[in-house]
Amino acid sequence: MGVLYYGGPDGAIDIADRVLAHLKVVIAIKLRRGESFMLSWAHPDEQPGRRSAIWLHPSIPLRFLFEDAEPPELDTELIDHLESSASSSGGIRLLAEHVTTAPRHDRPVDYGAWTIGRLRTRARELGLTGYSDKRKADLIAMLSSR
């Protein structure tokens, strides 16, 4: 999952990397033109609330954070569809499976898809020691226990 930071660090919205990459392109197109639009999504069943919506405007800070280092291949048809939706009165509507909106501190991190290098970097960021010679499973256990 990638993260769209809307208006600052407290406005974190987790969105699947592939969807976020396409959204980034459409958001850049619209905001570059000075066009505002609505982005809404349904919440997964296990989360409170049914849906959320935000108003995207050039004056509101945005930051895109991707979990995968390599950008996905972009689908021009999807970009066209999202751009057309953004121009409609309802704006862009994401599906629940593309978004996770629970507070970040309430969700465990899934380290399984991370590379060993990324796991070691995270261990260093957390101030852990003795991680440099650990295998992936040991690094995951070490980080998960934090």
mmCIF file of N, CA and C in Angstrom:
data_model
loop_
_atom_site.group_PDB
_atom_site.id
_atom_site.type_symbol
_atom_site.label_atom_id
_atom_site.label_comp_id
_atom_site.label_asym_id
_atom_site.label_seq_id
_atom_site.Cartn_x
_atom_site.Cartn_y
_atom_site.Cartn_z
ATOM 1 N N MET A 1 0.827 -1.188 0.000
ATOM 2 C CA MET A 1 0.000 0.000 0.000
ATOM 3 C C MET A 1 0.868 1.247 0.000
ATOM 4 N N GLY A 2 0.507 2.170 -0.837
ATOM 5 C CA GLY A 2 1.135 3.474 -0.806
ATOM 6 C C GLY A 2 0.313 4.386 0.097
ATOM 7 N N VAL A 3 0.767 5.615 0.239
ATOM 8 C CA VAL A 3 0.061 6.560 1.104
ATOM 9 C C VAL A 3 -0.077 7.894 0.379
ATOM 10 N N LEU A 4 -1.288 8.435 0.398
ATOM 11 C CA LEU A 4 -1.534 9.800 -0.049
ATOM 12 C C LEU A 4 -1.672 10.632 1.210
ATOM 13 N N TYR A 5 -0.736 11.563 1.409
ATOM 14 C CA TYR A 5 -0.819 12.483 2.546
ATOM 15 C C TYR A 5 -1.566 13.721 2.070
ATOM 16 N N TYR A 6 -2.694 13.978 2.688
ATOM 17 C CA TYR A 6 -3.564 15.077 2.294
ATOM 18 C C TYR A 6 -3.537 16.142 3.378
ATOM 19 N N GLY A 7 -2.939 17.277 3.085
ATOM 20 C CA GLY A 7 -2.922 18.388 4.026
ATOM 21 C C GLY A 7 -1.927 18.257 5.157
ATOM 22 N N GLY A 8 -1.124 17.237 5.186
ATOM 23 C CA GLY A 8 -0.142 17.058 6.254
ATOM 24 C C GLY A 8 -0.075 15.620 6.715
ATOM 25 N N PRO A 9 0.787 15.341 7.698
ATOM 26 C CA PRO A 9 1.017 13.955 8.122
ATOM 27 C C PRO A 9 -0.201 13.282 8.756
ATOM 28 N N ASP A 10 -1.129 14.059 9.314
ATOM 29 C CA ASP A 10 -2.314 13.457 9.927
ATOM 30 C C ASP A 10 -3.354 13.039 8.895
ATOM 31 N N GLY A 11 -3.204 13.482 7.674
ATOM 32 C CA GLY A 11 -4.159 13.147 6.621
ATOM 33 C C GLY A 11 -3.683 12.000 5.759
ATOM 34 N N ALA A 12 -3.228 10.907 6.375
ATOM 35 C CA ALA A 12 -2.695 9.763 5.633
ATOM 36 C C ALA A 12 -3.823 8.854 5.162
ATOM 37 N N ILE A 13 -3.832 8.575 3.863
ATOM 38 C CA ILE A 13 -4.818 7.677 3.266
ATOM 39 C C ILE A 13 -4.038 6.595 2.533
ATOM 40 N N ASP A 14 -4.170 5.352 2.980
ATOM 41 C CA ASP A 14 -3.471 4.247 2.332
ATOM 42 C C ASP A 14 -4.237 3.821 1.091
ATOM 43 N N ILE A 15 -3.517 3.768 -0.027
ATOM 44 C CA ILE A 15 -4.112 3.412 -1.313
ATOM 45 C C ILE A 15 -3.156 2.448 -2.001
ATOM 46 N N ALA A 16 -3.695 1.429 -2.629
ATOM 47 C CA ALA A 16 -2.873 0.462 -3.356
ATOM 48 C C ALA A 16 -1.930 1.206 -4.307
ATOM 49 N N ASP A 17 -0.658 0.783 -4.341
ATOM 50 C CA ASP A 17 0.362 1.458 -5.144
ATOM 51 C C ASP A 17 -0.073 1.691 -6.591
ATOM 52 N N ARG A 18 -0.630 0.667 -7.225
ATOM 53 C CA ARG A 18 -1.012 0.786 -8.633
ATOM 54 C C ARG A 18 -2.073 1.877 -8.808
ATOM 55 N N VAL A 19 -3.059 1.890 -7.937
ATOM 56 C CA VAL A 19 -4.118 2.905 -8.009
ATOM 57 C C VAL A 19 -3.537 4.283 -7.706
ATOM 58 N N LEU A 20 -2.669 4.358 -6.692
ATOM 59 C CA LEU A 20 -2.067 5.636 -6.310
ATOM 60 C C LEU A 20 -1.222 6.217 -7.446
ATOM 61 N N ALA A 21 -0.508 5.363 -8.171
ATOM 62 C CA ALA A 21 0.313 5.840 -9.291
ATOM 63 C C ALA A 21 -0.564 6.487 -10.368
ATOM 64 N N HIS A 22 -1.709 5.882 -10.651
ATOM 65 C CA HIS A 22 -2.626 6.449 -11.638
ATOM 66 C C HIS A 22 -3.274 7.730 -11.115
ATOM 67 N N LEU A 23 -3.641 7.716 -9.842
ATOM 68 C CA LEU A 23 -4.210 8.924 -9.234
ATOM 69 C C LEU A 23 -3.223 10.083 -9.281
ATOM 70 N N LYS A 24 -1.963 9.785 -9.015
ATOM 71 C CA LYS A 24 -0.934 10.834 -9.015
ATOM 72 C C LYS A 24 -0.901 11.558 -10.357
ATOM 73 N N VAL A 25 -0.970 10.802 -11.434
ATOM 74 C CA VAL A 25 -0.948 11.403 -12.768
ATOM 75 C C VAL A 25 -2.166 12.307 -12.963
ATOM 76 N N VAL A 26 -3.344 11.795 -12.614
ATOM 77 C CA VAL A 26 -4.576 12.570 -12.805
ATOM 78 C C VAL A 26 -4.599 13.795 -11.898
ATOM 79 N N ILE A 27 -4.189 13.626 -10.654
ATOM 80 C CA ILE A 27 -4.154 14.760 -9.725
ATOM 81 C C ILE A 27 -3.205 15.837 -10.249
ATOM 82 N N ALA A 28 -2.048 15.418 -10.753
ATOM 83 C CA ALA A 28 -1.088 16.386 -11.298
ATOM 84 C C ALA A 28 -1.678 17.134 -12.492
ATOM 85 N N ILE A 29 -2.351 16.416 -13.370
ATOM 86 C CA ILE A 29 -2.974 17.051 -14.540
ATOM 87 C C ILE A 29 -3.999 18.096 -14.098
ATOM 88 N N LYS A 30 -4.892 17.680 -13.198
ATOM 89 C CA LYS A 30 -5.975 18.571 -12.771
ATOM 90 C C LYS A 30 -5.446 19.782 -11.992
ATOM 91 N N LEU A 31 -4.559 19.539 -11.045
ATOM 92 C CA LEU A 31 -4.078 20.650 -10.220
ATOM 93 C C LEU A 31 -3.169 21.587 -11.006
ATOM 94 N N ARG A 32 -2.444 21.058 -11.974
ATOM 95 C CA ARG A 32 -1.608 21.916 -12.821
ATOM 96 C C ARG A 32 -2.476 22.918 -13.574
ATOM 97 N N ARG A 33 -3.678 22.492 -13.927
ATOM 98 C CA ARG A 33 -4.634 23.375 -14.620
ATOM 99 C C ARG A 33 -5.389 24.283 -13.649
ATOM 100 N N GLY A 34 -5.152 24.103 -12.351
ATOM 101 C CA GLY A 34 -5.875 24.881 -11.349
ATOM 102 C C GLY A 34 -7.284 24.373 -11.103
ATOM 103 N N GLU A 35 -7.547 23.122 -11.474
ATOM 104 C CA GLU A 35 -8.880 22.535 -11.330
ATOM 105 C C GLU A 35 -8.970 21.715 -10.045
ATOM 106 N N SER A 36 -9.974 21.994 -9.246
ATOM 107 C CA SER A 36 -10.237 21.235 -8.025
ATOM 108 C C SER A 36 -11.230 20.126 -8.335
ATOM 109 N N PHE A 37 -11.233 19.082 -7.498
ATOM 110 C CA PHE A 37 -12.196 18.000 -7.692
ATOM 111 C C PHE A 37 -12.315 17.167 -6.427
ATOM 112 N N MET A 38 -13.331 16.323 -6.403
ATOM 113 C CA MET A 38 -13.629 15.467 -5.262
ATOM 114 C C MET A 38 -13.017 14.081 -5.482
ATOM 115 N N LEU A 39 -12.466 13.523 -4.403
ATOM 116 C CA LEU A 39 -11.986 12.136 -4.392
ATOM 117 C C LEU A 39 -12.694 11.453 -3.232
ATOM 118 N N SER A 40 -13.416 10.383 -3.511
ATOM 119 C CA SER A 40 -14.137 9.683 -2.447
ATOM 120 C C SER A 40 -13.868 8.189 -2.536
ATOM 121 N N TRP A 41 -14.131 7.510 -1.430
ATOM 122 C CA TRP A 41 -13.911 6.066 -1.379
ATOM 123 C C TRP A 41 -14.829 5.445 -0.347
ATOM 124 N N ALA A 42 -15.148 4.179 -0.587
ATOM 125 C CA ALA A 42 -15.917 3.395 0.378
ATOM 126 C C ALA A 42 -14.933 2.781 1.367
ATOM 127 N N HIS A 43 -15.333 2.730 2.623
ATOM 128 C CA HIS A 43 -14.476 2.126 3.644
ATOM 129 C C HIS A 43 -14.623 0.610 3.609
ATOM 130 N N PRO A 44 -13.546 -0.118 3.888
ATOM 131 C CA PRO A 44 -13.671 -1.570 4.036
ATOM 132 C C PRO A 44 -14.661 -1.887 5.162
ATOM 133 N N ASP A 45 -15.318 -3.040 5.080
ATOM 134 C CA ASP A 45 -16.373 -3.410 6.033
ATOM 135 C C ASP A 45 -15.935 -3.363 7.484
ATOM 136 N N GLU A 46 -14.676 -3.703 7.770
ATOM 137 C CA GLU A 46 -14.214 -3.775 9.157
ATOM 138 C C GLU A 46 -13.917 -2.404 9.769
ATOM 139 N N GLN A 47 -14.083 -1.344 9.001
ATOM 140 C CA GLN A 47 -13.780 -0.009 9.507
ATOM 141 C C GLN A 47 -15.052 0.800 9.739
ATOM 142 N N PRO A 48 -15.012 1.717 10.708
ATOM 143 C CA PRO A 48 -16.194 2.537 10.970
ATOM 144 C C PRO A 48 -16.462 3.497 9.818
ATOM 145 N N GLY A 49 -17.706 3.864 9.684
ATOM 146 C CA GLY A 49 -18.078 4.775 8.607
ATOM 147 C C GLY A 49 -18.287 4.015 7.315
ATOM 148 N N ARG A 50 -19.005 4.594 6.421
ATOM 149 C CA ARG A 50 -19.288 3.947 5.140
ATOM 150 C C ARG A 50 -18.398 4.464 4.016
ATOM 151 N N ARG A 51 -18.148 5.784 4.025
ATOM 152 C CA ARG A 51 -17.298 6.332 2.976
ATOM 153 C C ARG A 51 -16.735 7.670 3.424
ATOM 154 N N SER A 52 -15.699 8.100 2.729
ATOM 155 C CA SER A 52 -15.059 9.388 2.995
ATOM 156 C C SER A 52 -14.864 10.113 1.678
ATOM 157 N N ALA A 53 -14.672 11.411 1.774
ATOM 158 C CA ALA A 53 -14.410 12.221 0.589
ATOM 159 C C ALA A 53 -13.505 13.383 0.975
ATOM 160 N N ILE A 54 -12.635 13.752 0.058
ATOM 161 C CA ILE A 54 -11.783 14.924 0.246
ATOM 162 C C ILE A 54 -11.878 15.795 -1.001
ATOM 163 N N TRP A 55 -11.683 17.083 -0.806
ATOM 164 C CA TRP A 55 -11.678 18.048 -1.896
ATOM 165 C C TRP A 55 -10.226 18.338 -2.231
ATOM 166 N N LEU A 56 -9.824 18.009 -3.440
ATOM 167 C CA LEU A 56 -8.450 18.255 -3.869
ATOM 168 C C LEU A 56 -8.378 19.625 -4.531
ATOM 169 N N HIS A 57 -7.486 20.454 -4.014
ATOM 170 C CA HIS A 57 -7.349 21.840 -4.461
ATOM 171 C C HIS A 57 -5.858 22.168 -4.515
ATOM 172 N N PRO A 58 -5.433 23.003 -5.465
ATOM 173 C CA PRO A 58 -4.006 23.320 -5.591
ATOM 174 C C PRO A 58 -3.365 23.890 -4.324
ATOM 175 N N SER A 59 -4.139 24.488 -3.439
ATOM 176 C CA SER A 59 -3.558 25.099 -2.237
ATOM 177 C C SER A 59 -3.344 24.103 -1.092
ATOM 178 N N ILE A 60 -3.852 22.886 -1.223
ATOM 179 C CA ILE A 60 -3.739 21.890 -0.151
ATOM 180 C C ILE A 60 -2.526 21.008 -0.421
ATOM 181 N N PRO A 61 -1.594 20.917 0.543
ATOM 182 C CA PRO A 61 -0.388 20.106 0.329
ATOM 183 C C PRO A 61 -0.717 18.619 0.149
ATOM 184 N N LEU A 62 -0.040 18.006 -0.803
ATOM 185 C CA LEU A 62 -0.170 16.574 -1.060
ATOM 186 C C LEU A 62 1.212 15.946 -1.101
ATOM 187 N N ARG A 63 1.281 14.698 -0.691
ATOM 188 C CA ARG A 63 2.524 13.935 -0.813
ATOM 189 C C ARG A 63 2.146 12.504 -1.144
ATOM 190 N N PHE A 64 2.854 11.923 -2.091
ATOM 191 C CA PHE A 64 2.614 10.548 -2.499
ATOM 192 C C PHE A 64 3.785 9.699 -2.017
ATOM 193 N N LEU A 65 3.489 8.642 -1.285
ATOM 194 C CA LEU A 65 4.520 7.731 -0.793
ATOM 195 C C LEU A 65 4.173 6.338 -1.291
ATOM 196 N N PHE A 66 5.098 5.736 -2.034
ATOM 197 C CA PHE A 66 4.850 4.423 -2.616
ATOM 198 C C PHE A 66 5.640 3.357 -1.873
ATOM 199 N N GLU A 67 5.006 2.207 -1.646
ATOM 200 C CA GLU A 67 5.684 1.096 -0.983
ATOM 201 C C GLU A 67 6.714 0.462 -1.916
ATOM 202 N N ASP A 68 6.354 0.301 -3.186
ATOM 203 C CA ASP A 68 7.257 -0.313 -4.154
ATOM 204 C C ASP A 68 8.221 0.721 -4.716
ATOM 205 N N ALA A 69 9.484 0.332 -4.828
ATOM 206 C CA ALA A 69 10.497 1.241 -5.361
ATOM 207 C C ALA A 69 10.300 1.483 -6.860
ATOM 208 N N GLU A 70 9.841 0.460 -7.574
ATOM 209 C CA GLU A 70 9.649 0.573 -9.019
ATOM 210 C C GLU A 70 8.219 1.011 -9.322
ATOM 211 N N PRO A 71 8.048 2.033 -10.153
ATOM 212 C CA PRO A 71 6.686 2.457 -10.494
ATOM 213 C C PRO A 71 5.998 1.405 -11.366
ATOM 214 N N PRO A 72 4.683 1.229 -11.192
ATOM 215 C CA PRO A 72 3.970 0.257 -12.022
ATOM 216 C C PRO A 72 3.783 0.796 -13.435
ATOM 217 N N GLU A 73 3.505 -0.101 -14.349
ATOM 218 C CA GLU A 73 3.183 0.319 -15.708
ATOM 219 C C GLU A 73 1.822 1.008 -15.675
ATOM 220 N N LEU A 74 1.744 2.165 -16.303
ATOM 221 C CA LEU A 74 0.500 2.936 -16.272
ATOM 222 C C LEU A 74 -0.425 2.528 -17.411
ATOM 223 N N ASP A 75 -1.701 2.496 -17.118
ATOM 224 C CA ASP A 75 -2.753 2.145 -18.062
ATOM 225 C C ASP A 75 -3.412 3.446 -18.521
ATOM 226 N N THR A 76 -3.195 3.824 -19.772
ATOM 227 C CA THR A 76 -3.717 5.104 -20.265
ATOM 228 C C THR A 76 -5.245 5.144 -20.260
ATOM 229 N N GLU A 77 -5.891 3.995 -20.471
ATOM 230 C CA GLU A 77 -7.357 3.967 -20.417
ATOM 231 C C GLU A 77 -7.849 4.274 -19.005
ATOM 232 N N LEU A 78 -7.170 3.734 -17.999
ATOM 233 C CA LEU A 78 -7.550 4.009 -16.612
ATOM 234 C C LEU A 78 -7.325 5.486 -16.281
ATOM 235 N N ILE A 79 -6.219 6.037 -16.755
ATOM 236 C CA ILE A 79 -5.949 7.463 -16.527
ATOM 237 C C ILE A 79 -7.046 8.311 -17.169
ATOM 238 N N ASP A 80 -7.425 7.984 -18.401
ATOM 239 C CA ASP A 80 -8.500 8.721 -19.078
ATOM 240 C C ASP A 80 -9.811 8.611 -18.305
ATOM 241 N N HIS A 81 -10.111 7.402 -17.807
ATOM 242 C CA HIS A 81 -11.346 7.193 -17.037
ATOM 243 C C HIS A 81 -11.328 8.016 -15.747
ATOM 244 N N LEU A 82 -10.205 7.982 -15.028
ATOM 245 C CA LEU A 82 -10.092 8.742 -13.782
ATOM 246 C C LEU A 82 -10.181 10.244 -14.042
ATOM 247 N N GLU A 83 -9.544 10.695 -15.118
ATOM 248 C CA GLU A 83 -9.591 12.129 -15.441
ATOM 249 C C GLU A 83 -11.013 12.562 -15.792
ATOM 250 N N SER A 84 -11.716 11.722 -16.533
ATOM 251 C CA SER A 84 -13.109 12.016 -16.866
ATOM 252 C C SER A 84 -13.971 12.035 -15.601
ATOM 253 N N SER A 85 -13.739 11.076 -14.707
ATOM 254 C CA SER A 85 -14.480 11.036 -13.435
ATOM 255 C C SER A 85 -14.197 12.279 -12.601
ATOM 256 N N ALA A 86 -12.936 12.696 -12.573
ATOM 257 C CA ALA A 86 -12.561 13.877 -11.790
ATOM 258 C C ALA A 86 -13.297 15.115 -12.281
ATOM 259 N N SER A 87 -13.608 15.151 -13.565
ATOM 260 C CA SER A 87 -14.309 16.300 -14.140
ATOM 261 C C SER A 87 -15.819 16.236 -13.943
ATOM 262 N N SER A 88 -16.319 15.108 -13.456
ATOM 263 C CA SER A 88 -17.761 14.967 -13.238
ATOM 264 C C SER A 88 -18.152 15.548 -11.880
ATOM 265 N N SER A 89 -19.445 15.721 -11.655
ATOM 266 C CA SER A 89 -19.908 16.289 -10.380
ATOM 267 C C SER A 89 -19.614 15.368 -9.198
ATOM 268 N N GLY A 90 -19.546 14.068 -9.422
ATOM 269 C CA GLY A 90 -19.254 13.123 -8.337
ATOM 270 C C GLY A 90 -17.777 12.951 -8.056
ATOM 271 N N GLY A 91 -16.931 13.351 -8.975
ATOM 272 C CA GLY A 91 -15.490 13.194 -8.799
ATOM 273 C C GLY A 91 -15.045 11.747 -8.941
ATOM 274 N N ILE A 92 -13.841 11.472 -8.498
ATOM 275 C CA ILE A 92 -13.278 10.124 -8.563
ATOM 276 C C ILE A 92 -13.787 9.328 -7.369
ATOM 277 N N ARG A 93 -14.251 8.115 -7.622
ATOM 278 C CA ARG A 93 -14.719 7.220 -6.556
ATOM 279 C C ARG A 93 -13.885 5.951 -6.579
ATOM 280 N N LEU A 94 -13.181 5.705 -5.487
ATOM 281 C CA LEU A 94 -12.361 4.502 -5.370
ATOM 282 C C LEU A 94 -13.149 3.389 -4.692
ATOM 283 N N LEU A 95 -12.762 2.158 -4.968
ATOM 284 C CA LEU A 95 -13.389 0.999 -4.339
ATOM 285 C C LEU A 95 -12.747 0.736 -2.981
ATOM 286 N N ALA A 96 -13.487 0.105 -2.087
ATOM 287 C CA ALA A 96 -12.997 -0.164 -0.729
ATOM 288 C C ALA A 96 -11.706 -0.971 -0.731
ATOM 289 N N GLU A 97 -11.559 -1.912 -1.661
ATOM 290 C CA GLU A 97 -10.350 -2.742 -1.658
ATOM 291 C C GLU A 97 -9.089 -1.979 -2.069
ATOM 292 N N HIS A 98 -9.246 -0.769 -2.583
ATOM 293 C CA HIS A 98 -8.093 0.047 -2.972
ATOM 294 C C HIS A 98 -7.621 0.966 -1.860
ATOM 295 N N VAL A 99 -8.403 1.067 -0.774
ATOM 296 C CA VAL A 99 -8.126 2.059 0.261
ATOM 297 C C VAL A 99 -8.205 1.427 1.643
ATOM 298 N N THR A 100 -7.309 1.858 2.527
ATOM 299 C CA THR A 100 -7.373 1.490 3.938
ATOM 300 C C THR A 100 -7.308 2.785 4.716
ATOM 301 N N THR A 101 -8.275 3.020 5.574
ATOM 302 C CA THR A 101 -8.315 4.306 6.257
ATOM 303 C C THR A 101 -8.200 4.206 7.768
ATOM 304 N N ALA A 102 -7.911 3.018 8.308
ATOM 305 C CA ALA A 102 -7.718 2.900 9.762
ATOM 306 C C ALA A 102 -6.494 3.703 10.154
ATOM 307 N N PRO A 103 -6.460 4.240 11.370
ATOM 308 C CA PRO A 103 -5.276 4.976 11.804
ATOM 309 C C PRO A 103 -4.023 4.122 11.638
ATOM 310 N N ARG A 104 -2.957 4.712 11.140
ATOM 311 C CA ARG A 104 -1.746 3.966 10.814
ATOM 312 C C ARG A 104 -1.167 3.239 12.019
ATOM 313 N N HIS A 105 -1.255 3.817 13.210
ATOM 314 C CA HIS A 105 -0.670 3.177 14.380
ATOM 315 C C HIS A 105 -1.482 1.967 14.832
ATOM 316 N N ASP A 106 -2.713 1.798 14.330
ATOM 317 C CA ASP A 106 -3.549 0.659 14.711
ATOM 318 C C ASP A 106 -3.337 -0.551 13.815
ATOM 319 N N ARG A 107 -2.601 -0.381 12.725
ATOM 320 C CA ARG A 107 -2.415 -1.478 11.784
ATOM 321 C C ARG A 107 -0.990 -1.989 11.844
ATOM 322 N N PRO A 108 -0.812 -3.307 11.947
ATOM 323 C CA PRO A 108 0.547 -3.831 11.906
ATOM 324 C C PRO A 108 1.127 -3.682 10.498
ATOM 325 N N VAL A 109 2.423 -3.483 10.424
ATOM 326 C CA VAL A 109 3.095 -3.373 9.134
ATOM 327 C C VAL A 109 3.322 -4.779 8.599
ATOM 328 N N ASP A 110 3.035 -4.999 7.319
ATOM 329 C CA ASP A 110 3.288 -6.285 6.681
ATOM 330 C C ASP A 110 4.667 -6.225 6.034
ATOM 331 N N TYR A 111 5.652 -6.789 6.724
ATOM 332 C CA TYR A 111 7.029 -6.733 6.238
ATOM 333 C C TYR A 111 7.342 -7.831 5.223
ATOM 334 N N GLY A 112 6.421 -8.747 4.986
ATOM 335 C CA GLY A 112 6.679 -9.899 4.129
ATOM 336 C C GLY A 112 7.134 -9.557 2.723
ATOM 337 N N ALA A 113 6.616 -8.493 2.138
ATOM 338 C CA ALA A 113 6.963 -8.127 0.760
ATOM 339 C C ALA A 113 8.193 -7.222 0.680
ATOM 340 N N TRP A 114 8.725 -6.825 1.824
ATOM 341 C CA TRP A 114 9.877 -5.926 1.835
ATOM 342 C C TRP A 114 11.153 -6.682 1.478
ATOM 343 N N THR A 115 12.089 -5.988 0.852
ATOM 344 C CA THR A 115 13.400 -6.579 0.569
ATOM 345 C C THR A 115 14.248 -6.561 1.840
ATOM 346 N N ILE A 116 15.295 -7.377 1.847
ATOM 347 C CA ILE A 116 16.197 -7.409 3.008
ATOM 348 C C ILE A 116 16.820 -6.033 3.227
ATOM 349 N N GLY A 117 17.201 -5.374 2.142
ATOM 350 C CA GLY A 117 17.787 -4.036 2.264
ATOM 351 C C GLY A 117 16.834 -3.050 2.920
ATOM 352 N N ARG A 118 15.586 -3.110 2.522
ATOM 353 C CA ARG A 118 14.592 -2.204 3.110
ATOM 354 C C ARG A 118 14.343 -2.547 4.579
ATOM 355 N N LEU A 119 14.322 -3.852 4.905
ATOM 356 C CA LEU A 119 14.149 -4.273 6.296
ATOM 357 C C LEU A 119 15.305 -3.770 7.154
ATOM 358 N N ARG A 120 16.525 -3.874 6.622
ATOM 359 C CA ARG A 120 17.698 -3.406 7.376
ATOM 360 C C ARG A 120 17.659 -1.890 7.565
ATOM 361 N N THR A 121 17.243 -1.186 6.526
ATOM 362 C CA THR A 121 17.122 0.272 6.635
ATOM 363 C C THR A 121 16.113 0.639 7.714
ATOM 364 N N ARG A 122 14.982 -0.063 7.738
ATOM 365 C CA ARG A 122 13.959 0.217 8.755
ATOM 366 C C ARG A 122 14.485 -0.093 10.153
ATOM 367 N N ALA A 123 15.233 -1.189 10.292
ATOM 368 C CA ALA A 123 15.819 -1.537 11.594
ATOM 369 C C ALA A 123 16.766 -0.433 12.056
ATOM 370 N N ARG A 124 17.572 0.082 11.136
ATOM 371 C CA ARG A 124 18.491 1.173 11.463
ATOM 372 C C ARG A 124 17.711 2.419 11.880
ATOM 373 N N GLU A 125 16.634 2.746 11.133
ATOM 374 C CA GLU A 125 15.805 3.910 11.462
ATOM 375 C C GLU A 125 15.204 3.801 12.863
ATOM 376 N N LEU A 126 14.878 2.576 13.271
ATOM 377 C CA LEU A 126 14.281 2.357 14.589
ATOM 378 C C LEU A 126 15.319 2.265 15.705
ATOM 379 N N GLY A 127 16.604 2.345 15.321
ATOM 380 C CA GLY A 127 17.664 2.300 16.325
ATOM 381 C C GLY A 127 17.981 0.900 16.819
ATOM 382 N N LEU A 128 17.580 -0.116 16.058
ATOM 383 C CA LEU A 128 17.874 -1.493 16.451
ATOM 384 C C LEU A 128 19.337 -1.808 16.171
ATOM 385 N N THR A 129 19.873 -2.781 16.876
ATOM 386 C CA THR A 129 21.256 -3.217 16.652
ATOM 387 C C THR A 129 21.266 -4.708 16.352
ATOM 388 N N GLY A 130 22.365 -5.176 15.769
ATOM 389 C CA GLY A 130 22.531 -6.591 15.478
ATOM 390 C C GLY A 130 21.691 -7.092 14.320
ATOM 391 N N TYR A 131 21.303 -6.206 13.433
ATOM 392 C CA TYR A 131 20.432 -6.591 12.321
ATOM 393 C C TYR A 131 21.197 -6.885 11.033
ATOM 394 N N SER A 132 22.453 -6.475 10.936
ATOM 395 C CA SER A 132 23.159 -6.519 9.653
ATOM 396 C C SER A 132 23.403 -7.927 9.120
ATOM 397 N N ASP A 133 23.480 -8.925 9.992
ATOM 398 C CA ASP A 133 23.737 -10.286 9.514
ATOM 399 C C ASP A 133 22.502 -11.185 9.609
ATOM 400 N N LYS A 134 21.359 -10.600 9.870
ATOM 401 C CA LYS A 134 20.127 -11.379 10.040
ATOM 402 C C LYS A 134 19.526 -11.774 8.692
ATOM 403 N N ARG A 135 18.870 -12.935 8.689
ATOM 404 C CA ARG A 135 18.114 -13.373 7.517
ATOM 405 C C ARG A 135 16.784 -12.624 7.493
ATOM 406 N N LYS A 136 16.096 -12.700 6.362
ATOM 407 C CA LYS A 136 14.849 -11.958 6.193
ATOM 408 C C LYS A 136 13.836 -12.303 7.288
ATOM 409 N N ALA A 137 13.631 -13.592 7.553
ATOM 410 C CA ALA A 137 12.647 -14.005 8.568
ATOM 411 C C ALA A 137 13.007 -13.448 9.943
ATOM 412 N N ASP A 138 14.305 -13.429 10.255
ATOM 413 C CA ASP A 138 14.745 -12.896 11.548
ATOM 414 C C ASP A 138 14.537 -11.382 11.623
ATOM 415 N N LEU A 139 14.800 -10.700 10.504
ATOM 416 C CA LEU A 139 14.577 -9.251 10.459
ATOM 417 C C LEU A 139 13.094 -8.924 10.645
ATOM 418 N N ILE A 140 12.238 -9.704 9.984
ATOM 419 C CA ILE A 140 10.792 -9.480 10.113
ATOM 420 C C ILE A 140 10.358 -9.680 11.557
ATOM 421 N N ALA A 141 10.849 -10.746 12.181
ATOM 422 C CA ALA A 141 10.504 -11.005 13.586
ATOM 423 C C ALA A 141 10.996 -9.872 14.478
ATOM 424 N N MET A 142 12.199 -9.398 14.200
ATOM 425 C CA MET A 142 12.791 -8.320 14.991
ATOM 426 C C MET A 142 11.958 -7.039 14.876
ATOM 427 N N LEU A 143 11.568 -6.697 13.645
ATOM 428 C CA LEU A 143 10.790 -5.481 13.417
ATOM 429 C C LEU A 143 9.358 -5.618 13.932
ATOM 430 N N SER A 144 8.784 -6.785 13.781
ATOM 431 C CA SER A 144 7.402 -6.997 14.218
ATOM 432 C C SER A 144 7.255 -6.934 15.726
ATOM 433 N N SER A 145 8.317 -7.229 16.444
ATOM 434 C CA SER A 145 8.247 -7.208 17.906
ATOM 435 C C SER A 145 8.353 -5.793 18.465
ATOM 436 N N ARG A 146 8.619 -4.822 17.628
ATOM 437 C CA ARG A 146 8.731 -3.417 18.056
ATOM 438 C C ARG A 146 7.386 -2.803 18.272
#
